PDB file of C-alpha atoms in Angstrom:
ATOM      1  CA  MET X 167      26.936  30.605  19.403  1.00  0.00           C
ATOM      2  CA  ARG X 168      23.224  31.023  19.780  1.00  0.00           C
ATOM      3  CA  ASP X 169      21.333  31.441  22.997  1.00  0.00           C
ATOM      4  CA  SER X 170      20.111  27.950  23.941  1.00  0.00           C
ATOM      5  CA  ARG X 171      16.737  29.493  24.903  1.00  0.00           C
ATOM      6  CA  SER X 172      16.085  30.273  21.215  1.00  0.00           C
ATOM      7  CA  ARG X 173      16.846  26.853  19.798  1.00  0.00           C
ATOM      8  CA  GLY X 174      13.906  24.879  21.175  1.00  0.00           C
ATOM      9  CA  PRO X 175      14.163  21.517  22.946  1.00  0.00           C
ATOM     10  CA  LEU X 176      17.778  20.464  23.427  1.00  0.00           C
ATOM     11  CA  PRO X 177      18.915  17.009  22.276  1.00  0.00           C
ATOM     12  CA  ASP X 178      20.262  14.389  24.629  1.00  0.00           C
ATOM     13  CA  LEU X 179      23.947  14.440  23.751  1.00  0.00           C
ATOM     14  CA  ALA X 180      24.908  11.118  25.356  1.00  0.00           C
ATOM     15  CA  PRO X 181      23.659   8.859  22.505  1.00  0.00           C
ATOM     16  CA  LEU X 182      25.615  11.010  20.025  1.00  0.00           C
ATOM     17  CA  ILE X 183      28.997  11.008  21.754  1.00  0.00           C
ATOM     18  CA  GLU X 184      31.913   8.778  20.818  1.00  0.00           C
ATOM     19  CA  GLN X 185      34.287   8.985  23.765  1.00  0.00           C
ATOM     20  CA  ALA X 186      37.730   9.327  22.166  1.00  0.00           C
ATOM     21  CA  LEU X 187      40.895   7.935  23.705  1.00  0.00           C
ATOM     22  CA  LEU X 188      43.530   8.641  21.065  1.00  0.00           C
ATOM     23  CA  ASP X 189      46.396  10.134  23.079  1.00  0.00           C
ATOM     24  CA  PRO X 190      49.203   7.595  22.509  1.00  0.00           C
ATOM     25  CA  HIS X 191      50.495   8.131  26.055  1.00  0.00           C
ATOM     26  CA  HIS X 192      47.432   6.552  27.666  1.00  0.00           C
ATOM     27  CA  GLY X 193      47.592   2.935  28.827  1.00  0.00           C
ATOM     28  CA  LEU X 194      45.243   0.089  29.692  1.00  0.00           C
ATOM     29  CA  GLU X 195      43.722   1.746  32.749  1.00  0.00           C
ATOM     30  CA  ALA X 196      42.580   4.698  30.653  1.00  0.00           C
ATOM     31  CA  VAL X 197      41.076   2.337  28.063  1.00  0.00           C
ATOM     32  CA  HIS X 198      39.085   0.565  30.751  1.00  0.00           C
ATOM     33  CA  GLN X 199      37.947   3.885  32.207  1.00  0.00           C
ATOM     34  CA  ALA X 200      36.748   5.154  28.810  1.00  0.00           C
ATOM     35  CA  CYS X 201      34.775   1.951  28.239  1.00  0.00           C
ATOM     36  CA  ASP X 202      33.214   2.091  31.688  1.00  0.00           C
ATOM     37  CA  GLN X 203      32.271   5.742  31.245  1.00  0.00           C
ATOM     38  CA  ALA X 204      30.704   5.051  27.857  1.00  0.00           C
ATOM     39  CA  ARG X 205      28.491   2.332  29.312  1.00  0.00           C
ATOM     40  CA  HIS X 206      27.601   4.387  32.387  1.00  0.00           C
ATOM     41  CA  PHE X 207      26.578   7.497  30.461  1.00  0.00           C
ATOM     42  CA  GLY X 208      25.063   5.702  27.475  1.00  0.00           C
ATOM     43  CA  PHE X 209      27.468   7.025  24.861  1.00  0.00           C
ATOM     44  CA  ALA X 210      27.246   5.982  21.238  1.00  0.00           C
ATOM     45  CA  GLY X 211      30.735   4.553  21.278  1.00  0.00           C
ATOM     46  CA  VAL X 212      34.349   4.474  22.374  1.00  0.00           C
ATOM     47  CA  CYS X 213      37.000   5.442  19.822  1.00  0.00           C
ATOM     48  CA  VAL X 214      40.477   3.962  20.294  1.00  0.00           C
ATOM     49  CA  SER X 215      43.613   3.220  18.318  1.00  0.00           C
ATOM     50  CA  SER X 216      43.846  -0.232  16.753  1.00  0.00           C
ATOM     51  CA  ARG X 217      46.438  -1.168  19.391  1.00  0.00           C
ATOM     52  CA  TRP X 218      43.688  -1.091  22.056  1.00  0.00           C
ATOM     53  CA  VAL X 219      40.766  -2.682  20.221  1.00  0.00           C
ATOM     54  CA  ALA X 220      41.114  -6.142  21.766  1.00  0.00           C
ATOM     55  CA  ALA X 221      41.352  -4.725  25.300  1.00  0.00           C
ATOM     56  CA  ALA X 222      38.378  -2.447  24.757  1.00  0.00           C
ATOM     57  CA  ARG X 223      36.339  -5.305  23.264  1.00  0.00           C
ATOM     58  CA  GLU X 224      37.015  -7.437  26.319  1.00  0.00           C
ATOM     59  CA  ARG X 225      36.009  -4.599  28.640  1.00  0.00           C
ATOM     60  CA  LEU X 226      32.809  -3.756  26.747  1.00  0.00           C
ATOM     61  CA  GLY X 227      31.838  -7.363  26.187  1.00  0.00           C
ATOM     62  CA  ARG X 228      30.493  -8.846  22.986  1.00  0.00           C
ATOM     63  CA  SER X 229      27.060  -7.277  23.155  1.00  0.00           C
ATOM     64  CA  GLY X 230      25.683  -3.906  24.142  1.00  0.00           C
ATOM     65  CA  ARG X 231      24.718  -0.564  22.673  1.00  0.00           C
ATOM     66  CA  VAL X 232      28.156   1.082  22.931  1.00  0.00           C
ATOM     67  CA  LYS X 233      30.001   0.769  19.620  1.00  0.00           C
ATOM     68  CA  LEU X 234      33.727   0.053  19.565  1.00  0.00           C
ATOM     69  CA  VAL X 235      35.313   2.381  17.010  1.00  0.00           C
ATOM     70  CA  ALA X 236      38.895   1.964  15.795  1.00  0.00           C
ATOM     71  CA  VAL X 237      40.906   4.600  13.961  1.00  0.00           C
ATOM     72  CA  VAL X 238      42.908   3.461  10.934  1.00  0.00           C
ATOM     73  CA  ALA X 239      46.090   5.159   9.651  1.00  0.00           C
ATOM     74  CA  PHE X 240      45.545   7.805  12.310  1.00  0.00           C
ATOM     75  CA  PRO X 241      46.205  10.700  12.319  1.00  0.00           C
ATOM     76  CA  PHE X 242      47.821  11.455   8.939  1.00  0.00           C
ATOM     77  CA  GLY X 243      46.907   8.585   6.592  1.00  0.00           C
ATOM     78  CA  ALA X 244      50.410   8.633   5.132  1.00  0.00           C
ATOM     79  CA  VAL X 245      50.840   4.884   4.712  1.00  0.00           C
ATOM     80  CA  THR X 246      50.334   2.588   1.742  1.00  0.00           C
ATOM     81  CA  ALA X 247      46.893   1.230   0.910  1.00  0.00           C
ATOM     82  CA  ALA X 248      48.102  -2.268   1.829  1.00  0.00           C
ATOM     83  CA  ILE X 249      49.181  -1.172   5.303  1.00  0.00           C
ATOM     84  CA  LYS X 250      45.934   0.716   5.793  1.00  0.00           C
ATOM     85  CA  LEU X 251      43.907  -2.344   4.826  1.00  0.00           C
ATOM     86  CA  ALA X 252      45.991  -4.595   7.079  1.00  0.00           C
ATOM     87  CA  GLU X 253      45.365  -2.326  10.073  1.00  0.00           C
ATOM     88  CA  ALA X 254      41.648  -2.232   9.273  1.00  0.00           C
ATOM     89  CA  GLU X 255      41.558  -6.030   9.012  1.00  0.00           C
ATOM     90  CA  ALA X 256      43.381  -6.376  12.330  1.00  0.00           C
ATOM     91  CA  ALA X 257      40.949  -3.990  14.037  1.00  0.00           C
ATOM     92  CA  ALA X 258      37.961  -5.845  12.585  1.00  0.00           C
ATOM     93  CA  SER X 259      39.366  -9.197  13.700  1.00  0.00           C
ATOM     94  CA  ALA X 260      39.966  -7.850  17.208  1.00  0.00           C
ATOM     95  CA  GLY X 261      36.320  -6.842  17.530  1.00  0.00           C
ATOM     96  CA  ALA X 262      35.864  -3.310  16.197  1.00  0.00           C
ATOM     97  CA  ASP X 263      32.293  -2.358  15.281  1.00  0.00           C
ATOM     98  CA  GLU X 264      33.179   0.686  13.175  1.00  0.00           C
ATOM     99  CA  LEU X 265      36.292   2.147  11.518  1.00  0.00           C
ATOM    100  CA  ASP X 266      37.372   5.795  11.326  1.00  0.00           C
ATOM    101  CA  VAL X 267      39.796   5.924   8.392  1.00  0.00           C
ATOM    102  CA  VAL X 268      42.277   8.616   7.394  1.00  0.00           C
ATOM    103  CA  PRO X 269      42.449   8.751   3.585  1.00  0.00           C
ATOM    104  CA  ASP X 270      45.480   9.294   1.364  1.00  0.00           C
ATOM    105  CA  PHE X 271      45.851  13.065   1.472  1.00  0.00           C
ATOM    106  CA  GLY X 272      48.919  12.777  -0.745  1.00  0.00           C
ATOM    107  CA  ALA X 273      46.756  11.300  -3.488  1.00  0.00           C
ATOM    108  CA  LEU X 274      44.222  14.054  -2.847  1.00  0.00           C
ATOM    109  CA  ALA X 275      46.920  16.691  -3.298  1.00  0.00           C
ATOM    110  CA  ASP X 276      47.625  15.133  -6.710  1.00  0.00           C
ATOM    111  CA  GLY X 277      43.921  15.122  -7.591  1.00  0.00           C
ATOM    112  CA  ASP X 278      43.886  11.320  -7.697  1.00  0.00           C
ATOM    113  CA  GLY X 279      40.355  10.495  -6.568  1.00  0.00           C
ATOM    114  CA  SER X 280      40.628   6.994  -8.043  1.00  0.00           C
ATOM    115  CA  ALA X 281      43.408   6.019  -5.612  1.00  0.00           C
ATOM    116  CA  ILE X 282      41.351   7.280  -2.680  1.00  0.00           C
ATOM    117  CA  TYR X 283      38.270   5.435  -3.903  1.00  0.00           C
ATOM    118  CA  GLN X 284      40.193   2.176  -4.269  1.00  0.00           C
ATOM    119  CA  GLU X 285      41.866   2.234  -0.850  1.00  0.00           C
ATOM    120  CA  LEU X 286      38.657   3.203   0.937  1.00  0.00           C
ATOM    121  CA  GLY X 287      36.600   0.711  -1.050  1.00  0.00           C
ATOM    122  CA  ALA X 288      38.867  -2.113   0.082  1.00  0.00           C
ATOM    123  CA  VAL X 289      38.292  -1.126   3.725  1.00  0.00           C
ATOM    124  CA  VAL X 290      34.539  -0.793   3.223  1.00  0.00           C
ATOM    125  CA  GLU X 291      34.449  -4.331   1.824  1.00  0.00           C
ATOM    126  CA  LEU X 292      35.359  -5.634   5.284  1.00  0.00           C
ATOM    127  CA  GLY X 293      31.715  -5.029   6.135  1.00  0.00           C
ATOM    128  CA  LEU X 294      31.980  -2.501   8.970  1.00  0.00           C
ATOM    129  CA  PRO X 295      30.580   1.039   8.872  1.00  0.00           C
ATOM    130  CA  VAL X 296      33.379   3.370   7.779  1.00  0.00           C
ATOM    131  CA  LYS X 297      33.804   7.040   8.651  1.00  0.00           C
ATOM    132  CA  VAL X 298      36.273   8.921   6.460  1.00  0.00           C
ATOM    133  CA  ILE X 299      38.213  11.793   8.025  1.00  0.00           C
ATOM    134  CA  GLN X 300      37.965  14.858   5.775  1.00  0.00           C
ATOM    135  CA  GLU X 301      40.129  17.524   7.500  1.00  0.00           C
ATOM    136  CA  VAL X 302      37.663  20.184   6.384  1.00  0.00           C
ATOM    137  CA  GLY X 303      39.669  23.012   7.924  1.00  0.00           C
ATOM    138  CA  ARG X 304      42.729  22.287   5.760  1.00  0.00           C
ATOM    139  CA  LEU X 305      41.244  21.557   2.334  1.00  0.00           C
ATOM    140  CA  ASN X 306      40.278  23.961  -0.402  1.00  0.00           C
ATOM    141  CA  PRO X 307      36.721  23.601  -1.758  1.00  0.00           C
ATOM    142  CA  ALA X 308      37.730  21.591  -4.841  1.00  0.00           C
ATOM    143  CA  ALA X 309      39.847  19.127  -2.859  1.00  0.00           C
ATOM    144  CA  LEU X 310      37.141  18.720  -0.228  1.00  0.00           C
ATOM    145  CA  GLU X 311      34.490  18.028  -2.854  1.00  0.00           C
ATOM    146  CA  LEU X 312      36.738  15.446  -4.534  1.00  0.00           C
ATOM    147  CA  LEU X 313      37.369  13.701  -1.200  1.00  0.00           C
ATOM    148  CA  VAL X 314      33.691  13.721  -0.275  1.00  0.00           C
ATOM    149  CA  GLU X 315      32.691  12.184  -3.610  1.00  0.00           C
ATOM    150  CA  ALA X 316      35.431   9.531  -3.482  1.00  0.00           C
ATOM    151  CA  SER X 317      34.478   8.669   0.108  1.00  0.00           C
ATOM    152  CA  ILE X 318      30.783   8.317  -0.644  1.00  0.00           C
ATOM    153  CA  ASP X 319      31.376   6.415  -3.884  1.00  0.00           C
ATOM    154  CA  ALA X 320      33.558   3.971  -1.913  1.00  0.00           C
ATOM    155  CA  GLY X 321      30.709   3.355   0.542  1.00  0.00           C
ATOM    156  CA  ALA X 322      31.501   5.572   3.525  1.00  0.00           C
ATOM    157  CA  ALA X 323      28.696   5.675   6.084  1.00  0.00           C
ATOM    158  CA  TYR X 324      29.966   8.899   7.675  1.00  0.00           C
ATOM    159  CA  LEU X 325      32.084  11.889   6.788  1.00  0.00           C
ATOM    160  CA  LYS X 326      34.162  13.003   9.778  1.00  0.00           C
ATOM    161  CA  THR X 327      35.160  16.658   9.979  1.00  0.00           C
ATOM    162  CA  GLY X 328      38.753  16.070  11.074  1.00  0.00           C
ATOM    163  CA  SER X 329      41.293  14.168  13.115  1.00  0.00           C
ATOM    164  CA  GLY X 330      41.333  16.703  15.950  1.00  0.00           C
ATOM    165  CA  PHE X 331      44.844  17.854  15.086  1.00  0.00           C
ATOM    166  CA  GLY X 332      44.193  21.538  14.480  1.00  0.00           C
ATOM    167  CA  PRO X 333      41.557  24.167  15.316  1.00  0.00           C
ATOM    168  CA  ALA X 334      38.275  23.144  16.892  1.00  0.00           C
ATOM    169  CA  VAL X 335      35.514  21.985  14.581  1.00  0.00           C
ATOM    170  CA  SER X 336      32.902  24.616  13.757  1.00  0.00           C
ATOM    171  CA  PRO X 337      29.198  24.393  12.914  1.00  0.00           C
ATOM    172  CA  GLU X 338      30.074  25.914   9.531  1.00  0.00           C
ATOM    173  CA  GLN X 339      32.310  22.925   8.750  1.00  0.00           C
ATOM    174  CA  VAL X 340      29.512  20.533   9.636  1.00  0.00           C
ATOM    175  CA  THR X 341      27.121  22.467   7.412  1.00  0.00           C
ATOM    176  CA  GLN X 342      29.646  22.418   4.574  1.00  0.00           C
ATOM    177  CA  LEU X 343      30.026  18.634   4.776  1.00  0.00           C
ATOM    178  CA  ARG X 344      26.288  18.093   5.112  1.00  0.00           C
ATOM    179  CA  GLU X 345      25.623  20.139   1.980  1.00  0.00           C
ATOM    180  CA  LEU X 346      28.291  18.251   0.018  1.00  0.00           C
ATOM    181  CA  ALA X 347      26.984  14.891   1.258  1.00  0.00           C
ATOM    182  CA  ARG X 348      23.398  15.680   0.163  1.00  0.00           C
ATOM    183  CA  GLY X 349      22.010  13.004   2.440  1.00  0.00           C
ATOM    184  CA  ARG X 350      24.277  10.249   1.142  1.00  0.00           C
ATOM    185  CA  ALA X 351      26.377  10.009   4.331  1.00  0.00           C
ATOM    186  CA  ALA X 352      25.996  11.088   7.943  1.00  0.00           C
ATOM    187  CA  ILE X 353      28.300  13.619   9.609  1.00  0.00           C
ATOM    188  CA  LYS X 354      30.586  13.087  12.593  1.00  0.00           C
ATOM    189  CA  ALA X 355      31.982  16.262  14.158  1.00  0.00           C
ATOM    190  CA  SER X 356      35.351  15.898  15.834  1.00  0.00           C
ATOM    191  CA  GLY X 357      38.080  18.159  17.173  1.00  0.00           C
ATOM    192  CA  GLY X 358      38.128  20.434  20.206  1.00  0.00           C
ATOM    193  CA  ILE X 359      34.545  19.802  21.337  1.00  0.00           C
ATOM    194  CA  ALA X 360      34.790  21.034  24.895  1.00  0.00           C
ATOM    195  CA  GLU X 361      31.805  23.310  25.588  1.00  0.00           C
ATOM    196  CA  LEU X 362      28.140  22.428  25.904  1.00  0.00           C
ATOM    197  CA  GLU X 363      26.858  25.218  23.646  1.00  0.00           C
ATOM    198  CA  GLN X 364      29.451  24.240  21.032  1.00  0.00           C
ATOM    199  CA  ALA X 365      28.194  20.652  21.065  1.00  0.00           C
ATOM    200  CA  PHE X 366      24.569  21.754  20.700  1.00  0.00           C
ATOM    201  CA  ASP X 367      25.480  24.030  17.776  1.00  0.00           C
ATOM    202  CA  LEU X 368      27.272  21.169  16.004  1.00  0.00           C
ATOM    203  CA  VAL X 369      24.212  18.956  16.368  1.00  0.00           C
ATOM    204  CA  ALA X 370      21.952  21.772  15.156  1.00  0.00           C
ATOM    205  CA  ALA X 371      24.209  22.096  12.085  1.00  0.00           C
ATOM    206  CA  GLY X 372      23.681  18.427  11.244  1.00  0.00           C
ATOM    207  CA  ALA X 373      26.203  16.302  13.163  1.00  0.00           C
ATOM    208  CA  THR X 374      24.794  12.973  14.330  1.00  0.00           C
ATOM    209  CA  ARG X 375      27.971  11.850  16.099  1.00  0.00           C
ATOM    210  CA  LEU X 376      30.351  13.892  18.258  1.00  0.00           C
ATOM    211  CA  GLY X 377      33.906  12.650  18.696  1.00  0.00           C
ATOM    212  CA  THR X 378      35.438  14.076  21.853  1.00  0.00           C
ATOM    213  CA  SER X 379      37.626  13.162  24.797  1.00  0.00           C
ATOM    214  CA  ARG X 380      35.440  15.383  27.001  1.00  0.00           C
ATOM    215  CA  GLY X 381      32.207  13.445  26.802  1.00  0.00           C
ATOM    216  CA  VAL X 382      31.854  13.019  30.545  1.00  0.00           C
ATOM    217  CA  ALA X 383      32.321  16.734  31.203  1.00  0.00           C
ATOM    218  CA  LEU X 384      29.748  17.606  28.541  1.00  0.00           C
ATOM    219  CA  ILE X 385      27.116  15.307  30.020  1.00  0.00           C
ATOM    220  CA  GLU X 386      27.802  16.490  33.561  1.00  0.00           C
ATOM    221  CA  ALA X 387      27.421  20.089  32.384  1.00  0.00           C
ATOM    222  CA  MET X 388      24.178  19.242  30.592  1.00  0.00           C
ATOM    223  CA  ARG X 389      22.736  17.544  33.658  1.00  0.00           C
ATOM    224  CA  ALA X 390      23.847  20.197  36.159  1.00  0.00           C
ATOM    225  CA  PRO X 391      21.099  22.314  37.746  1.00  0.00           C
ATOM    226  CA  ALA X 392      20.498  25.558  35.855  1.00  0.00           C
TER     227      ALA X 392
END
């Protein structure tokens, strides 16, 4: 990581952070806490499983800057397109503002970009911004390029580096996605974002959203006296 003194003015991370609450062992109290923290610190959003969308919507209210993000087919995407669409529809109906979707990696392994395009396109047609999880750290260059193209062709607003199941996201992964996207989709970095310098490096590489469960700690570290 680079010395922060050499990078110029540092960005305000709070408007870029999506506070993630995706551990299935958390309950309602944790959902409420994540929503309250997001409003207090001015985060971009709160990211929850579809099971918690209605509760989070009630806590956040119907208006406000904090986006309510729901994951779909998380974390593996290994469900049928019909089930994936049904979960997306349920999340949208419950009040989600955005959807983070895990694509069909089985179809990707078979080189079937058409199947990925069709399932993602059906979700995009619901009218909410869609981020497609790419799992950059696990895909070979050809598979990643196929997934990126299918995602963008289907209407994805963001490409998300990964689900968080695996090694921490790197600036190099963000750069790789940004170069493949060629300005056609924004980049969300996600997975193991725990250190302030790491977060700054991801933003410098081109990430415009940061998905992390450690948003509060990052902002407190940023605001601490030098």
